[in-house]
mmCIF file of C-alpha atoms in Angstrom:
data_model
loop_
_atom_site.group_PDB
_atom_site.id
_atom_site.type_symbol
_atom_site.label_atom_id
_atom_site.label_comp_id
_atom_site.label_asym_id
_atom_site.label_seq_id
_atom_site.Cartn_x
_atom_site.Cartn_y
_atom_site.Cartn_z
ATOM 1 C CA MET A 1 5.014 0.903 23.087
ATOM 2 C CA ALA A 2 6.114 -1.818 20.619
ATOM 3 C CA ALA A 3 3.868 -1.641 17.053
ATOM 4 C CA GLN A 4 1.521 -3.834 16.443
ATOM 5 C CA VAL A 5 1.988 -5.379 12.782
ATOM 6 C CA GLN A 6 -0.681 -7.777 10.827
ATOM 7 C CA LEU A 7 0.078 -10.728 8.879
ATOM 8 C CA ALA A 8 -2.324 -10.782 6.738
ATOM 9 C CA MET A 9 -2.260 -13.289 3.429
ATOM 10 C CA PRO A 10 -1.711 -12.015 -1.111
ATOM 11 C CA VAL A 11 -4.861 -11.353 -2.425
ATOM 12 C CA ALA A 12 -5.772 -11.197 -6.009
ATOM 13 C CA ALA A 13 -5.174 -7.567 -7.034
ATOM 14 C CA VAL A 14 -7.501 -5.024 -7.798
ATOM 15 C CA PRO A 15 -7.348 -2.508 -10.909
ATOM 16 C CA HIS A 16 -8.607 0.859 -9.106
ATOM 17 C CA LEU A 17 -7.209 0.858 -5.710
ATOM 18 C CA PRO A 18 -4.687 -1.498 -4.060
ATOM 19 C CA ALA A 19 -6.460 -4.662 -2.955
ATOM 20 C CA GLU A 20 -6.145 -5.038 1.475
ATOM 21 C CA GLU A 21 -7.900 -7.595 4.311
ATOM 22 C CA THR A 22 -8.221 -8.092 7.370
ATOM 23 C CA THR A 23 -6.181 -10.723 9.715
ATOM 24 C CA PRO A 24 -6.162 -11.969 13.157
ATOM 25 C CA SER A 25 -2.713 -9.933 15.288
ATOM 26 C CA VAL A 26 0.242 -10.726 15.629
ATOM 27 C CA ASP A 27 3.470 -8.474 16.996
ATOM 28 C CA VAL A 28 3.507 -6.810 14.207
ATOM 29 C CA GLU A 29 0.663 -4.896 11.414
ATOM 30 C CA ILE A 30 0.794 -5.288 7.739
ATOM 31 C CA ALA A 31 -1.183 -5.146 4.768
ATOM 32 C CA SER A 32 -1.073 -7.080 1.748
ATOM 33 C CA PRO A 33 -0.350 -5.456 -1.631
ATOM 34 C CA ASP A 34 -0.854 -6.192 -5.232
ATOM 35 C CA GLN A 35 -1.348 -9.484 -6.841
ATOM 36 C CA GLN A 36 1.939 -12.901 -6.737
ATOM 37 C CA GLN A 37 3.672 -10.154 -4.379
ATOM 38 C CA PRO A 38 4.554 -11.190 -0.711
ATOM 39 C CA ALA A 39 2.504 -9.741 2.421
ATOM 40 C CA ALA A 40 3.284 -6.791 3.237
ATOM 41 C CA ALA A 41 -0.177 -4.618 4.511
ATOM 42 C CA ALA A 42 -0.677 -0.834 6.619
ATOM 43 C CA ALA A 43 -1.254 -0.456 9.462
ATOM 44 C CA PRO A 44 -3.757 1.749 11.370
ATOM 45 C CA SER A 45 -3.239 5.212 11.937
ATOM 46 C CA MET A 46 -4.815 7.556 14.999
ATOM 47 C CA ALA A 47 -5.097 10.742 13.179
ATOM 48 C CA VAL A 48 -8.063 12.726 11.817
ATOM 49 C CA PHE A 49 -7.355 15.932 9.519
ATOM 50 C CA PRO A 50 -10.253 18.428 9.640
ATOM 51 C CA PRO A 51 -11.871 18.907 5.874
ATOM 52 C CA ALA A 52 -11.539 21.967 3.546
ATOM 53 C CA ALA A 53 -13.639 21.035 0.879
ATOM 54 C CA ASP A 54 -14.039 23.738 -2.132
ATOM 55 C CA ASP A 55 -17.999 23.576 -1.228
ATOM 56 C CA ASP A 56 -19.664 24.860 2.417
ATOM 57 C CA ASP A 57 -22.356 21.674 1.614
ATOM 58 C CA GLU A 58 -19.443 19.744 1.246
ATOM 59 C CA GLU A 59 -17.218 20.852 3.537
ATOM 60 C CA GLU A 60 -20.231 20.302 6.038
ATOM 61 C CA ALA A 61 -21.041 16.515 5.054
ATOM 62 C CA VAL A 62 -17.497 15.641 5.584
ATOM 63 C CA ALA A 63 -17.842 17.502 9.512
ATOM 64 C CA VAL A 64 -20.691 14.763 10.009
ATOM 65 C CA LEU A 65 -18.757 11.863 8.840
ATOM 66 C CA LEU A 66 -16.023 12.533 10.977
ATOM 67 C CA SER A 67 -18.441 13.875 13.950
ATOM 68 C CA GLY A 68 -18.817 10.171 15.060
ATOM 69 C CA GLU A 69 -23.102 10.213 14.719
ATOM 70 C CA PHE A 70 -22.887 9.535 11.012
ATOM 71 C CA PHE A 71 -24.298 6.456 11.465
ATOM 72 C CA THR A 72 -28.059 7.919 12.665
ATOM 73 C CA CYS A 73 -27.233 11.374 10.715
ATOM 74 C CA TRP A 74 -26.741 10.283 7.479
ATOM 75 C CA SER A 75 -29.820 7.587 7.984
ATOM 76 C CA SER A 76 -32.031 10.252 5.440
ATOM 77 C CA LEU A 77 -29.374 11.431 2.528
ATOM 78 C CA SER A 78 -30.476 8.868 0.135
ATOM 79 C CA GLU A 79 -33.219 5.629 -1.407
ATOM 80 C CA SER A 80 -33.138 3.321 -3.949
ATOM 81 C CA THR A 81 -35.178 2.623 -6.640
ATOM 82 C CA ASP A 82 -36.416 -0.539 -8.009
ATOM 83 C CA ASP A 83 -33.339 -1.458 -9.641
ATOM 84 C CA GLU A 84 -30.626 -2.256 -6.935
ATOM 85 C CA THR A 85 -28.189 -1.165 -8.983
ATOM 86 C CA THR A 86 -29.402 2.495 -9.373
ATOM 87 C CA ARG A 87 -28.612 4.212 -6.144
ATOM 88 C CA ARG A 88 -30.422 8.164 -5.950
ATOM 89 C CA THR A 89 -28.390 10.814 -4.648
ATOM 90 C CA THR A 90 -30.921 12.793 -2.740
ATOM 91 C CA THR A 91 -28.464 15.070 -1.078
ATOM 92 C CA GLU A 92 -27.483 16.896 -4.123
ATOM 93 C CA SER A 93 -23.665 18.125 -2.585
ATOM 94 C CA MET A 94 -23.014 15.134 -1.265
ATOM 95 C CA PHE A 95 -21.510 13.912 -4.747
ATOM 96 C CA TYR A 96 -19.668 16.065 -7.377
ATOM 97 C CA ILE A 97 -18.127 14.856 -10.523
ATOM 98 C CA PRO A 98 -15.763 16.612 -12.680
ATOM 99 C CA MET A 99 -17.883 18.063 -16.191
ATOM 100 C CA ASN A 100 -17.176 16.094 -19.453
ATOM 101 C CA GLY A 101 -14.985 13.379 -16.794
ATOM 102 C CA ASN A 102 -12.617 15.883 -16.800
ATOM 103 C CA ASN A 103 -10.221 15.868 -13.369
ATOM 104 C CA ASP A 104 -7.368 18.503 -14.551
ATOM 105 C CA VAL A 105 -7.453 20.279 -11.132
ATOM 106 C CA GLY A 106 -7.137 24.142 -12.175
ATOM 107 C CA ARG A 107 -10.558 22.573 -13.920
ATOM 108 C CA ARG A 108 -11.870 21.623 -10.777
ATOM 109 C CA ARG A 109 -14.785 24.079 -10.079
ATOM 110 C CA ARG A 110 -16.237 23.218 -13.250
ATOM 111 C CA ARG A 111 -17.803 20.349 -11.863
ATOM 112 C CA ARG A 112 -21.143 18.949 -11.328
ATOM 113 C CA LYS A 113 -24.440 18.056 -9.414
ATOM 114 C CA VAL A 114 -25.038 14.098 -9.419
ATOM 115 C CA ARG A 115 -28.591 13.770 -8.969
ATOM 116 C CA SER A 116 -28.370 9.970 -9.652
ATOM 117 C CA TRP A 117 -25.735 6.792 -10.725
ATOM 118 C CA SER A 118 -25.344 3.813 -11.656
ATOM 119 C CA ARG A 119 -23.575 0.954 -9.878
ATOM 120 C CA GLY A 120 -21.548 -0.911 -12.862
ATOM 121 C CA SER A 121 -19.436 -3.755 -13.378
ATOM 122 C CA PHE A 122 -17.381 -5.283 -10.185
ATOM 123 C CA LEU A 123 -13.689 -4.154 -10.267
ATOM 124 C CA GLY A 124 -12.634 -6.220 -7.138
ATOM 125 C CA ARG A 125 -11.748 -5.915 -3.667
ATOM 126 C CA GLY A 126 -10.269 -2.860 -1.728
ATOM 127 C CA SER A 127 -8.989 -1.259 1.703
ATOM 128 C CA PHE A 128 -12.691 -1.847 3.892
ATOM 129 C CA GLY A 129 -14.711 -3.081 1.027
ATOM 130 C CA MET A 130 -16.008 -3.698 -2.867
ATOM 131 C CA VAL A 131 -14.912 -1.139 -5.575
ATOM 132 C CA PHE A 132 -17.238 -0.912 -8.617
ATOM 133 C CA GLU A 133 -17.144 1.025 -11.601
ATOM 134 C CA GLY A 134 -19.448 3.949 -11.389
ATOM 135 C CA ILE A 135 -21.390 5.696 -13.985
ATOM 136 C CA THR A 136 -23.545 9.153 -14.097
ATOM 137 C CA ASN A 137 -27.062 9.647 -15.516
ATOM 138 C CA GLU A 138 -24.873 11.541 -17.637
ATOM 139 C CA GLY A 139 -22.412 8.867 -18.687
ATOM 140 C CA VAL A 140 -19.579 10.010 -17.331
ATOM 141 C CA PHE A 141 -17.353 7.015 -15.109
ATOM 142 C CA PHE A 142 -15.991 7.035 -11.890
ATOM 143 C CA ALA A 143 -15.036 4.338 -9.057
ATOM 144 C CA VAL A 144 -17.106 3.814 -6.311
ATOM 145 C CA LYS A 145 -15.773 2.042 -2.916
ATOM 146 C CA GLU A 146 -18.847 -0.003 -0.746
ATOM 147 C CA VAL A 147 -18.242 -0.395 2.397
ATOM 148 C CA TYR A 148 -20.385 -2.039 5.078
ATOM 149 C CA LEU A 149 -20.674 -0.258 8.126
ATOM 150 C CA ASP A 150 -21.608 -3.346 10.062
ATOM 151 C CA ASP A 151 -18.894 -5.437 8.988
ATOM 152 C CA GLN A 152 -15.479 -4.601 9.401
ATOM 153 C CA GLY A 153 -14.903 -7.501 12.683
ATOM 154 C CA ARG A 154 -15.075 -6.959 16.432
ATOM 155 C CA TYR A 155 -16.085 -3.595 18.136
ATOM 156 C CA ASP A 156 -12.922 -2.621 18.072
ATOM 157 C CA ASP A 157 -11.556 -3.972 14.864
ATOM 158 C CA ALA A 158 -14.809 -1.954 12.706
ATOM 159 C CA GLN A 159 -13.874 1.200 14.972
ATOM 160 C CA GLN A 160 -10.446 1.691 13.839
ATOM 161 C CA CYS A 161 -11.402 0.725 10.497
ATOM 162 C CA ILE A 162 -13.997 3.157 10.426
ATOM 163 C CA PHE A 163 -11.557 5.912 11.701
ATOM 164 C CA GLN A 164 -8.980 4.954 9.735
ATOM 165 C CA LEU A 165 -11.686 5.511 6.733
ATOM 166 C CA GLN A 166 -12.451 8.805 8.059
ATOM 167 C CA GLN A 167 -9.353 10.230 7.939
ATOM 168 C CA GLU A 168 -8.737 8.895 3.935
ATOM 169 C CA ILE A 169 -11.981 10.948 3.617
ATOM 170 C CA ALA A 170 -10.690 13.884 5.364
ATOM 171 C CA LEU A 171 -7.522 14.445 3.575
ATOM 172 C CA LEU A 172 -8.640 13.206 0.623
ATOM 173 C CA SER A 173 -11.360 16.253 0.355
ATOM 174 C CA ARG A 174 -8.470 18.414 1.001
ATOM 175 C CA LEU A 175 -6.131 17.572 -1.184
ATOM 176 C CA GLN A 176 -6.029 18.601 -5.911
ATOM 177 C CA HIS A 177 -3.484 17.850 -7.679
ATOM 178 C CA ASN A 178 -3.272 16.260 -11.268
ATOM 179 C CA ASN A 179 -0.987 13.357 -9.912
ATOM 180 C CA ILE A 180 -3.147 13.049 -6.331
ATOM 181 C CA VAL A 181 -6.191 10.754 -7.005
ATOM 182 C CA GLN A 182 -9.579 12.790 -6.647
ATOM 183 C CA TYR A 183 -11.883 12.607 -4.389
ATOM 184 C CA TYR A 184 -15.718 13.739 -5.604
ATOM 185 C CA GLY A 185 -17.588 12.798 -2.446
ATOM 186 C CA THR A 186 -19.579 10.636 0.624
ATOM 187 C CA ASP A 187 -23.159 8.908 0.189
ATOM 188 C CA LYS A 188 -24.594 6.455 2.534
ATOM 189 C CA GLU A 189 -27.354 3.690 2.461
ATOM 190 C CA ASP A 190 -28.594 1.967 5.581
ATOM 191 C CA SER A 191 -26.109 0.369 6.367
ATOM 192 C CA LYS A 192 -23.313 0.852 3.133
ATOM 193 C CA LEU A 193 -20.852 3.902 3.189
ATOM 194 C CA TYR A 194 -20.645 4.768 -0.779
ATOM 195 C CA VAL A 195 -16.501 6.587 -1.632
ATOM 196 C CA PHE A 196 -16.899 8.851 -4.813
ATOM 197 C CA LEU A 197 -12.948 8.331 -6.398
ATOM 198 C CA GLU A 198 -11.930 9.422 -9.706
ATOM 199 C CA LEU A 199 -11.668 5.936 -12.093
ATOM 200 C CA MET A 200 -8.058 4.938 -12.790
ATOM 201 C CA SER A 201 -8.716 2.849 -15.923
ATOM 202 C CA GLN A 202 -5.214 0.964 -15.970
ATOM 203 C CA GLY A 203 -5.205 -0.122 -12.714
ATOM 204 C CA SER A 204 -1.812 0.067 -10.307
ATOM 205 C CA LEU A 205 1.740 0.260 -11.293
ATOM 206 C CA ALA A 206 2.020 -3.325 -9.212
ATOM 207 C CA SER A 207 -0.449 -4.978 -12.641
ATOM 208 C CA LEU A 208 1.375 -2.943 -15.288
ATOM 209 C CA TYR A 209 4.701 -3.884 -14.286
ATOM 210 C CA GLN A 210 3.560 -7.647 -14.727
ATOM 211 C CA LYS A 211 1.492 -7.250 -17.900
ATOM 212 C CA TYR A 212 4.208 -5.171 -19.502
ATOM 213 C CA ARG A 213 8.322 -4.999 -19.112
ATOM 214 C CA LEU A 214 8.211 -1.068 -18.645
ATOM 215 C CA ARG A 215 11.689 0.938 -20.321
ATOM 216 C CA ASN A 216 13.176 3.223 -18.592
ATOM 217 C CA SER A 217 11.562 5.917 -20.161
ATOM 218 C CA HIS A 218 8.381 4.633 -18.370
ATOM 219 C CA VAL A 219 9.827 4.622 -15.400
ATOM 220 C CA SER A 220 11.486 7.715 -15.347
ATOM 221 C CA ARG A 221 8.184 9.374 -16.541
ATOM 222 C CA TYR A 222 5.776 7.276 -13.584
ATOM 223 C CA THR A 223 8.533 8.835 -10.949
ATOM 224 C CA LYS A 224 8.602 12.285 -11.971
ATOM 225 C CA GLN A 225 4.550 12.457 -11.920
ATOM 226 C CA ILE A 226 5.239 10.724 -8.483
ATOM 227 C CA LEU A 227 7.733 13.429 -7.374
ATOM 228 C CA ASN A 228 5.127 15.849 -8.282
ATOM 229 C CA GLY A 229 2.672 14.432 -5.977
ATOM 230 C CA LEU A 230 5.287 14.116 -2.541
ATOM 231 C CA ILE A 231 6.275 17.598 -3.081
ATOM 232 C CA TYR A 232 2.738 18.826 -2.859
ATOM 233 C CA LEU A 233 2.191 16.958 0.011
ATOM 234 C CA HIS A 234 5.649 17.724 1.881
ATOM 235 C CA ASP A 235 5.191 21.363 1.028
ATOM 236 C CA ARG A 236 1.988 20.895 3.037
ATOM 237 C CA ASN A 237 3.306 18.604 6.259
ATOM 238 C CA ILE A 238 1.820 15.196 4.607
ATOM 239 C CA VAL A 239 3.668 12.277 5.153
ATOM 240 C CA HIS A 240 2.306 9.230 2.890
ATOM 241 C CA ARG A 241 4.012 6.541 4.643
ATOM 242 C CA ASP A 242 2.954 4.284 2.262
ATOM 243 C CA VAL A 243 4.335 5.185 -1.616
ATOM 244 C CA LYS A 244 4.132 2.010 -3.255
ATOM 245 C CA CYS A 245 3.816 0.664 -6.823
ATOM 246 C CA GLY A 246 0.512 -1.159 -5.411
ATOM 247 C CA ASN A 247 -0.553 2.425 -4.215
ATOM 248 C CA THR A 248 0.217 4.249 -7.706
ATOM 249 C CA LEU A 249 -2.961 4.584 -10.091
ATOM 250 C CA VAL A 250 -2.497 4.578 -13.794
ATOM 251 C CA HIS A 251 -4.472 6.876 -15.793
ATOM 252 C CA ARG A 252 -5.376 5.726 -19.620
ATOM 253 C CA ASN A 253 -3.342 8.350 -20.760
ATOM 254 C CA GLY A 254 -0.454 7.808 -19.022
ATOM 255 C CA SER A 255 -0.587 9.642 -16.161
ATOM 256 C CA VAL A 256 -0.436 8.424 -12.547
ATOM 257 C CA LYS A 257 -1.737 9.724 -9.423
ATOM 258 C CA LEU A 258 -0.836 8.283 -5.723
ATOM 259 C CA ALA A 259 -3.691 6.661 -3.890
ATOM 260 C CA ASP A 260 -4.743 5.161 -0.703
ATOM 261 C CA PHE A 261 -4.301 7.667 1.935
ATOM 262 C CA GLY A 262 -5.590 5.858 5.200
ATOM 263 C CA ILE A 263 -2.416 5.603 6.948
ATOM 264 C CA ALA A 264 -0.581 9.133 5.931
ATOM 265 C CA LYS A 265 0.165 12.113 8.388
ATOM 266 C CA GLU A 266 0.094 15.529 9.354
ATOM 267 C CA ILE A 267 3.438 16.712 11.024
ATOM 268 C CA ASN A 268 3.435 19.769 12.704
ATOM 269 C CA LYS A 269 5.711 21.279 16.394
ATOM 270 C CA PHE A 270 2.694 19.431 18.426
ATOM 271 C CA SER A 271 2.705 16.089 16.357
ATOM 272 C CA VAL A 272 5.513 13.424 15.375
ATOM 273 C CA LEU A 273 5.435 10.411 13.914
ATOM 274 C CA LYS A 274 7.003 7.468 16.066
ATOM 275 C CA SER A 275 4.413 4.826 15.015
ATOM 276 C CA CYS A 276 5.608 1.803 12.510
ATOM 277 C CA GLU A 277 3.306 1.788 10.050
ATOM 278 C CA GLY A 278 2.649 0.935 6.069
ATOM 279 C CA SER A 279 3.997 -2.014 3.812
ATOM 280 C CA VAL A 280 6.817 -3.929 5.768
ATOM 281 C CA TYR A 281 9.000 -3.929 1.633
ATOM 282 C CA TRP A 282 9.077 -0.246 1.265
ATOM 283 C CA MET A 283 9.512 1.489 4.782
ATOM 284 C CA ALA A 284 12.757 3.198 5.796
ATOM 285 C CA PRO A 285 15.208 2.490 8.675
ATOM 286 C CA GLU A 286 13.637 4.984 10.767
ATOM 287 C CA VAL A 287 10.087 3.727 10.849
ATOM 288 C CA VAL A 288 11.379 0.568 11.939
ATOM 289 C CA ASN A 289 13.134 1.994 14.753
ATOM 290 C CA PRO A 290 10.212 2.353 18.155
ATOM 291 C CA LYS A 291 12.973 4.811 19.305
ATOM 292 C CA ARG A 292 12.961 7.546 16.318
ATOM 293 C CA THR A 293 10.404 10.078 14.787
ATOM 294 C CA TYR A 294 10.161 10.163 11.475
ATOM 295 C CA GLY A 295 9.318 12.627 8.815
ATOM 296 C CA THR A 296 8.456 13.478 4.852
ATOM 297 C CA ALA A 297 12.419 11.611 4.187
ATOM 298 C CA ALA A 298 10.287 8.457 4.993
ATOM 299 C CA ASP A 299 8.428 8.124 1.700
ATOM 300 C CA ILE A 300 11.578 9.642 -0.201
ATOM 301 C CA TRP A 301 12.862 6.228 0.888
ATOM 302 C CA SER A 302 9.406 3.887 0.138
ATOM 303 C CA LEU A 303 10.064 6.405 -3.484
ATOM 304 C CA GLY A 304 13.227 4.470 -4.227
ATOM 305 C CA CYS A 305 12.225 1.289 -3.130
ATOM 306 C CA THR A 306 8.822 2.038 -5.531
ATOM 307 C CA VAL A 307 11.647 3.396 -8.282
ATOM 308 C CA LEU A 308 13.364 -0.344 -7.599
ATOM 309 C CA GLU A 309 10.135 -2.816 -7.884
ATOM 310 C CA MET A 310 9.058 -0.751 -11.607
ATOM 311 C CA LEU A 311 12.276 -1.066 -13.277
ATOM 312 C CA THR A 312 13.201 -5.105 -11.684
ATOM 313 C CA ARG A 313 9.187 -6.468 -11.858
ATOM 314 C CA GLN A 314 9.752 -7.652 -7.855
ATOM 315 C CA LEU A 315 9.543 -6.333 -4.575
ATOM 316 C CA PRO A 316 12.551 -4.938 -2.274
ATOM 317 C CA TYR A 317 14.280 -8.023 -0.785
ATOM 318 C CA PRO A 318 12.741 -9.976 -3.211
ATOM 319 C CA ASN A 319 14.396 -13.656 -1.664
ATOM 320 C CA LEU A 320 12.672 -12.730 2.429
ATOM 321 C CA GLU A 321 10.563 -13.038 4.357
ATOM 322 C CA TRP A 322 8.768 -10.177 5.821
ATOM 323 C CA ALA A 323 10.476 -10.304 9.229
ATOM 324 C CA GLN A 324 14.404 -10.773 7.292
ATOM 325 C CA ALA A 325 13.265 -8.084 5.762
ATOM 326 C CA LEU A 326 12.078 -5.717 8.856
ATOM 327 C CA PHE A 327 15.408 -6.794 10.575
ATOM 328 C CA LYS A 328 17.263 -5.901 8.343
ATOM 329 C CA ILE A 329 15.722 -2.694 7.326
ATOM 330 C CA GLY A 330 16.094 -2.394 10.877
ATOM 331 C CA ARG A 331 19.898 -2.148 10.444
ATOM 332 C CA GLY A 332 19.475 0.050 7.987
ATOM 333 C CA GLU A 333 20.509 -2.413 5.370
ATOM 334 C CA PRO A 334 18.651 -0.865 2.252
ATOM 335 C CA PRO A 335 17.996 -3.187 -1.116
ATOM 336 C CA ALA A 336 20.317 -4.937 -3.356
ATOM 337 C CA ILE A 337 20.416 -2.475 -6.367
ATOM 338 C CA PRO A 338 21.067 -5.045 -9.684
ATOM 339 C CA LYS A 339 24.130 -3.837 -12.018
ATOM 340 C CA TYR A 340 22.128 -4.358 -15.145
ATOM 341 C CA LEU A 341 19.757 -0.923 -14.404
ATOM 342 C CA SER A 342 21.489 2.185 -15.635
ATOM 343 C CA LYS A 343 23.885 4.551 -13.958
ATOM 344 C CA GLU A 344 21.241 7.124 -13.809
ATOM 345 C CA ALA A 345 18.981 4.749 -12.510
ATOM 346 C CA ARG A 346 21.003 2.826 -10.171
ATOM 347 C CA ASP A 347 22.474 6.297 -8.702
ATOM 348 C CA PHE A 348 18.520 7.954 -8.322
ATOM 349 C CA ILE A 349 17.224 4.909 -6.509
ATOM 350 C CA SER A 350 20.850 4.563 -3.661
ATOM 351 C CA GLN A 351 20.370 8.497 -3.161
ATOM 352 C CA CYS A 352 17.344 8.330 -1.931
ATOM 353 C CA LEU A 353 17.877 4.565 -0.458
ATOM 354 C CA ARG A 354 20.711 6.356 2.302
ATOM 355 C CA PRO A 355 19.942 5.177 5.869
ATOM 356 C CA ASN A 356 20.194 8.696 7.308
ATOM 357 C CA PRO A 357 17.251 10.648 6.764
ATOM 358 C CA ASP A 358 18.979 13.512 6.774
ATOM 359 C CA ASP A 359 21.061 12.321 4.126
ATOM 360 C CA ARG A 360 19.093 11.850 2.127
ATOM 361 C CA PRO A 361 16.933 14.340 -0.945
ATOM 362 C CA SER A 362 13.907 16.637 -1.017
ATOM 363 C CA ALA A 363 11.667 15.178 -3.467
ATOM 364 C CA SER A 364 12.258 19.024 -5.471
ATOM 365 C CA LYS A 365 15.640 18.343 -5.549
ATOM 366 C CA LEU A 366 15.085 15.082 -7.016
ATOM 367 C CA LEU A 367 13.250 16.249 -9.842
ATOM 368 C CA ASP A 368 16.541 17.200 -11.468
ATOM 369 C CA HIS A 369 18.306 14.246 -11.218
ATOM 370 C CA PRO A 370 19.014 13.047 -14.860
ATOM 371 C CA PHE A 371 16.730 9.838 -14.293
ATOM 372 C CA VAL A 372 14.035 12.160 -14.096
ATOM 373 C CA ASN A 373 15.374 14.630 -15.867
ATOM 374 C CA ARG A 374 15.871 11.992 -19.516
ATOM 375 C CA SER A 375 13.326 11.503 -21.019
ATOM 376 C CA VAL A 376 13.203 15.056 -21.928
ATOM 377 C CA ARG A 377 16.982 15.433 -22.616
ATOM 378 C CA SER A 378 16.187 12.286 -25.297
ATOM 379 C CA ILE A 379 13.928 15.185 -26.903
ATOM 380 C CA MET A 380 15.826 17.319 -26.821
ATOM 381 C CA SER A 381 18.595 15.939 -27.971
ATOM 382 C CA VAL A 382 15.906 14.773 -31.344
ATOM 383 C CA MET A 383 14.739 18.356 -31.970
ATOM 384 C CA THR A 384 18.519 19.763 -32.643
ATOM 385 C CA SER A 385 20.453 16.778 -33.944
#
């Protein structure tokens, strides 16, 4: 069966979560990326991951959400105060946050239950709803995605959106890595669902390269961190399927983290990937080909496109409409790599963009590439000179 692709007009970039919007379907499913970029959207996936949270209460809460009965089961979990900007969580185990705002995974067990929180400034529109800054009554900041469960369009579309959101929550609750955005918890109030996430104050890499011309040293450092996140995922047989600058968020300390796991999927001998899902300009050839299955190597192709995007400050296939780009990708034609890029950068991107997925290096292998280690070598040369 042919993959469904959705056309979406570009929308304004969201500082903490990539912007998406639902649009009428045609033949092929695509979500819009960050500001000033052509439409390229993510198609919903149909996989659900079992929760594996740190705490029994949190695991039970996610299980309730996944049960399909959360419309009624969640009705008693929270209540509003007189101030509409303040939300009080009555089920304390639902919402944990690191003490002192420290998101170091090594210290994750030192977490505190949040009894109340206040909604702050509007950050933008993310997948499924609006994104706000939030603050606990102890002064710790976080991001909160506010989803209107009754406002997701037609019934079939609504069920699909909710299913995709369930999948993202279930997967994020299992992941603990310094280069993956941290999930804190979930709460519901009437027809609103709140998803609490780590606040990434500098927005996405897409918004960053629109403001600054990134140097090779910047891109090298960011690439190394993305690779570390991918190694963590791939070691667990999880394919992200939508790696790009718009889905990589930047912390104020300069660290970057993979985000937006709405179409990520776990693969095993009983589950293979065949659906054409992701953002068109970053899709690997095997993803576009309906006759082929694919795996973690698809993320490596997307990483090559992401590095190219950071260094050139434009999308892969920059002069092509999405349909033209899709045609070239299906034929195994990688985007052009400008000659003005450094030799190491060109070689790194070329290795990622090998048409045959079996020829692409793994994320672990790419971690040893000279382009990724250039900043370390530069520091060592200064120390020994």
